[in-house]
Amino acid sequence: MEPRAGESLQDRYAPANRCFGCGPANEKGLRIKSFVDGAEVVAEWRPEPHHQAFEGMLNGGICGALLDCHSNWAAAEHLRKKAGLDAPPCTVTADFHVVLKRPTPMDVPLQLRARVVESQEDRAVVEATLEARGRITATCRGTFVAVKEGHPAYRRW
Amino acid sequence: MEPRAGESLQDRYAPANRCFGCGPANEKGLRIKSFVDGAEVVAEWRPEPHHQAFEGMLNGGICGALLDCHSNWAAAEHLRKKAGLDAPPCTVTADFHVVLKRPTPMDVPLQLRARVVESQEDRAVVEATLEARGRITATCRGTFVAVKEGHPAYRRW
């Protein structure tokens, strides 16, 4: 089923998920909410003070965690639509490459954008950006793979 | 000054640092402790339940955050020694590429290892691994740069 208007992919397909980056049920997690917007998947997120690298600037590992989970959802939703499924396959990250272009500030909402640039039946390559005040602060390119039966992540959403 | 025996790089050089990944003073952070061990920098770390991707397996973004901060300290200590400084320069991540080779379990201590493979006066390329039960679960290659006066991170340690 398509997400309802205004409903995030996480809330639609995995409300009980406890993933650090994107689990709606993880109270100590980043709890990103990713929405389909045409050919992109977008999210807005605000840092908490303990996500800092130093005062006022976001830790690069958190930048990576945001980009990784957001991109993974872009891949999962893409593979769902491509296969005509009701729910997305459970996808895991094979690799992700983060480029930190400038410091990411902590005092404004941050925007995530992701787009599938290549895909096969069971995997997608996603390019994503993190922005603050309309400027890209970090980019990411990653590969996300639908796991098969027998993988520990199979049907864990 | 060299770290004292049994003292981590973070506790030696940046005890008040609040970085999410490696700040000793961030109670909600990962608080990795990195130690020089010959040509490598090593750390041991235990996940908390909210760091999961799904039950029993570590989130890939957290794998990346561990590898990023640990590698950054390997770079900083390498540049310190190379320049004959008392304290490391403040280095920031330019990019990091994480390959997740297999799921990382949550129920055992994890080992981080990092090694500088290339360096110039102001930057180092670091290769690092994350291991569980003696098997590598993730690898990382990143570039870390000593910031100059005027950068927001300058002298923030």
PDB file of C-alpha atoms in Angstrom, chain A residues 62-132:
ATOM      1  CA  ILE A  62      25.392  11.345  13.078  1.00  0.00           C
ATOM      2  CA  CYS A  63      25.406  12.951   9.606  1.00  0.00           C
ATOM      3  CA  GLY A  64      26.287   9.512   8.264  1.00  0.00           C
ATOM      4  CA  ALA A  65      23.626   7.734  10.342  1.00  0.00           C
ATOM      5  CA  LEU A  66      20.939  10.120   9.059  1.00  0.00           C
ATOM      6  CA  LEU A  67      22.042   9.734   5.443  1.00  0.00           C
ATOM      7  CA  ASP A  68      22.349   5.951   5.748  1.00  0.00           C
ATOM      8  CA  CYS A  69      18.876   5.279   7.174  1.00  0.00           C
ATOM      9  CA  HIS A  70      17.168   7.878   4.988  1.00  0.00           C
ATOM     10  CA  SER A  71      18.812   6.436   1.866  1.00  0.00           C
ATOM     11  CA  ASN A  72      17.879   2.920   2.924  1.00  0.00           C
ATOM     12  CA  TRP A  73      14.201   3.935   3.019  1.00  0.00           C
ATOM     13  CA  ALA A  74      14.496   5.539  -0.400  1.00  0.00           C
ATOM     14  CA  ALA A  75      15.890   2.229  -1.681  1.00  0.00           C
ATOM     15  CA  ALA A  76      13.244   0.109   0.046  1.00  0.00           C
ATOM     16  CA  GLU A  77      10.355   2.207  -1.281  1.00  0.00           C
ATOM     17  CA  HIS A  78      11.849   2.201  -4.780  1.00  0.00           C
ATOM     18  CA  LEU A  79      12.160  -1.600  -4.771  1.00  0.00           C
ATOM     19  CA  ARG A  80       8.628  -1.911  -3.396  1.00  0.00           C
ATOM     20  CA  LYS A  81       7.165   0.139  -6.238  1.00  0.00           C
ATOM     21  CA  LYS A  82       9.302  -1.535  -8.880  1.00  0.00           C
ATOM     22  CA  ALA A  83       8.108  -4.989  -7.806  1.00  0.00           C
ATOM     23  CA  GLY A  84       4.505  -3.901  -7.229  1.00  0.00           C
ATOM     24  CA  LEU A  85       4.589  -5.024  -3.598  1.00  0.00           C
ATOM     25  CA  ASP A  86       2.291  -3.933  -0.791  1.00  0.00           C
ATOM     26  CA  ALA A  87       5.158  -3.525   1.656  1.00  0.00           C
ATOM     27  CA  PRO A  88       8.847  -2.798   1.012  1.00  0.00           C
ATOM     28  CA  PRO A  89      11.420  -5.574   1.143  1.00  0.00           C
ATOM     29  CA  CYS A  90      13.710  -5.418   4.172  1.00  0.00           C
ATOM     30  CA  THR A  91      16.845  -3.746   2.865  1.00  0.00           C
ATOM     31  CA  VAL A  92      20.222  -3.454   4.567  1.00  0.00           C
ATOM     32  CA  THR A  93      23.191  -1.209   3.843  1.00  0.00           C
ATOM     33  CA  ALA A  94      26.036  -2.760   1.856  1.00  0.00           C
ATOM     34  CA  ASP A  95      28.172   0.382   1.916  1.00  0.00           C
ATOM     35  CA  PHE A  96      27.887   4.131   2.235  1.00  0.00           C
ATOM     36  CA  HIS A  97      30.352   6.914   1.488  1.00  0.00           C
ATOM     37  CA  VAL A  98      29.877  10.209   3.282  1.00  0.00           C
ATOM     38  CA  VAL A  99      31.590  13.425   2.172  1.00  0.00           C
ATOM     39  CA  LEU A 100      31.496  16.185   4.760  1.00  0.00           C
ATOM     40  CA  LYS A 101      31.723  19.400   2.759  1.00  0.00           C
ATOM     41  CA  ARG A 102      31.379  21.933   5.573  1.00  0.00           C
ATOM     42  CA  PRO A 103      30.269  21.973   9.223  1.00  0.00           C
ATOM     43  CA  THR A 104      26.575  21.146   9.773  1.00  0.00           C
ATOM     44  CA  PRO A 105      24.997  23.583  12.238  1.00  0.00           C
ATOM     45  CA  MET A 106      22.854  22.431  15.177  1.00  0.00           C
ATOM     46  CA  ASP A 107      20.539  25.431  15.532  1.00  0.00           C
ATOM     47  CA  VAL A 108      18.355  24.991  12.451  1.00  0.00           C
ATOM     48  CA  PRO A 109      16.250  22.167  11.003  1.00  0.00           C
ATOM     49  CA  LEU A 110      18.236  19.990   8.615  1.00  0.00           C
ATOM     50  CA  GLN A 111      16.931  18.657   5.313  1.00  0.00           C
ATOM     51  CA  LEU A 112      17.662  15.214   3.908  1.00  0.00           C
ATOM     52  CA  ARG A 113      17.077  14.348   0.248  1.00  0.00           C
ATOM     53  CA  ALA A 114      17.665  10.967  -1.375  1.00  0.00           C
ATOM     54  CA  ARG A 115      17.247   9.660  -4.895  1.00  0.00           C
ATOM     55  CA  VAL A 116      17.786   6.216  -6.409  1.00  0.00           C
ATOM     56  CA  VAL A 117      20.330   6.487  -9.224  1.00  0.00           C
ATOM     57  CA  GLU A 118      20.675   2.809 -10.171  1.00  0.00           C
ATOM     58  CA  SER A 119      18.734  -0.299  -9.276  1.00  0.00           C
ATOM     59  CA  GLN A 120      18.447  -3.996  -9.892  1.00  0.00           C
ATOM     60  CA  GLU A 121      15.759  -6.349  -8.673  1.00  0.00           C
ATOM     61  CA  ASP A 122      17.254  -6.757  -5.215  1.00  0.00           C
ATOM     62  CA  ARG A 123      19.360  -3.610  -4.702  1.00  0.00           C
ATOM     63  CA  ALA A 124      19.523   0.123  -5.272  1.00  0.00           C
ATOM     64  CA  VAL A 125      22.248   2.756  -5.319  1.00  0.00           C
ATOM     65  CA  VAL A 126      21.118   5.951  -3.643  1.00  0.00           C
ATOM     66  CA  GLU A 127      22.602   9.452  -3.641  1.00  0.00           C
ATOM     67  CA  ALA A 128      21.602  11.711  -0.788  1.00  0.00           C
ATOM     68  CA  THR A 129      22.355  15.132   0.638  1.00  0.00           C
ATOM     69  CA  LEU A 130      22.136  16.833   4.005  1.00  0.00           C
ATOM     70  CA  GLU A 131      21.347  20.552   3.919  1.00  0.00           C
ATOM     71  CA  ALA A 132      21.181  23.406   6.381  1.00  0.00           C
TER      72      ALA A 132
END
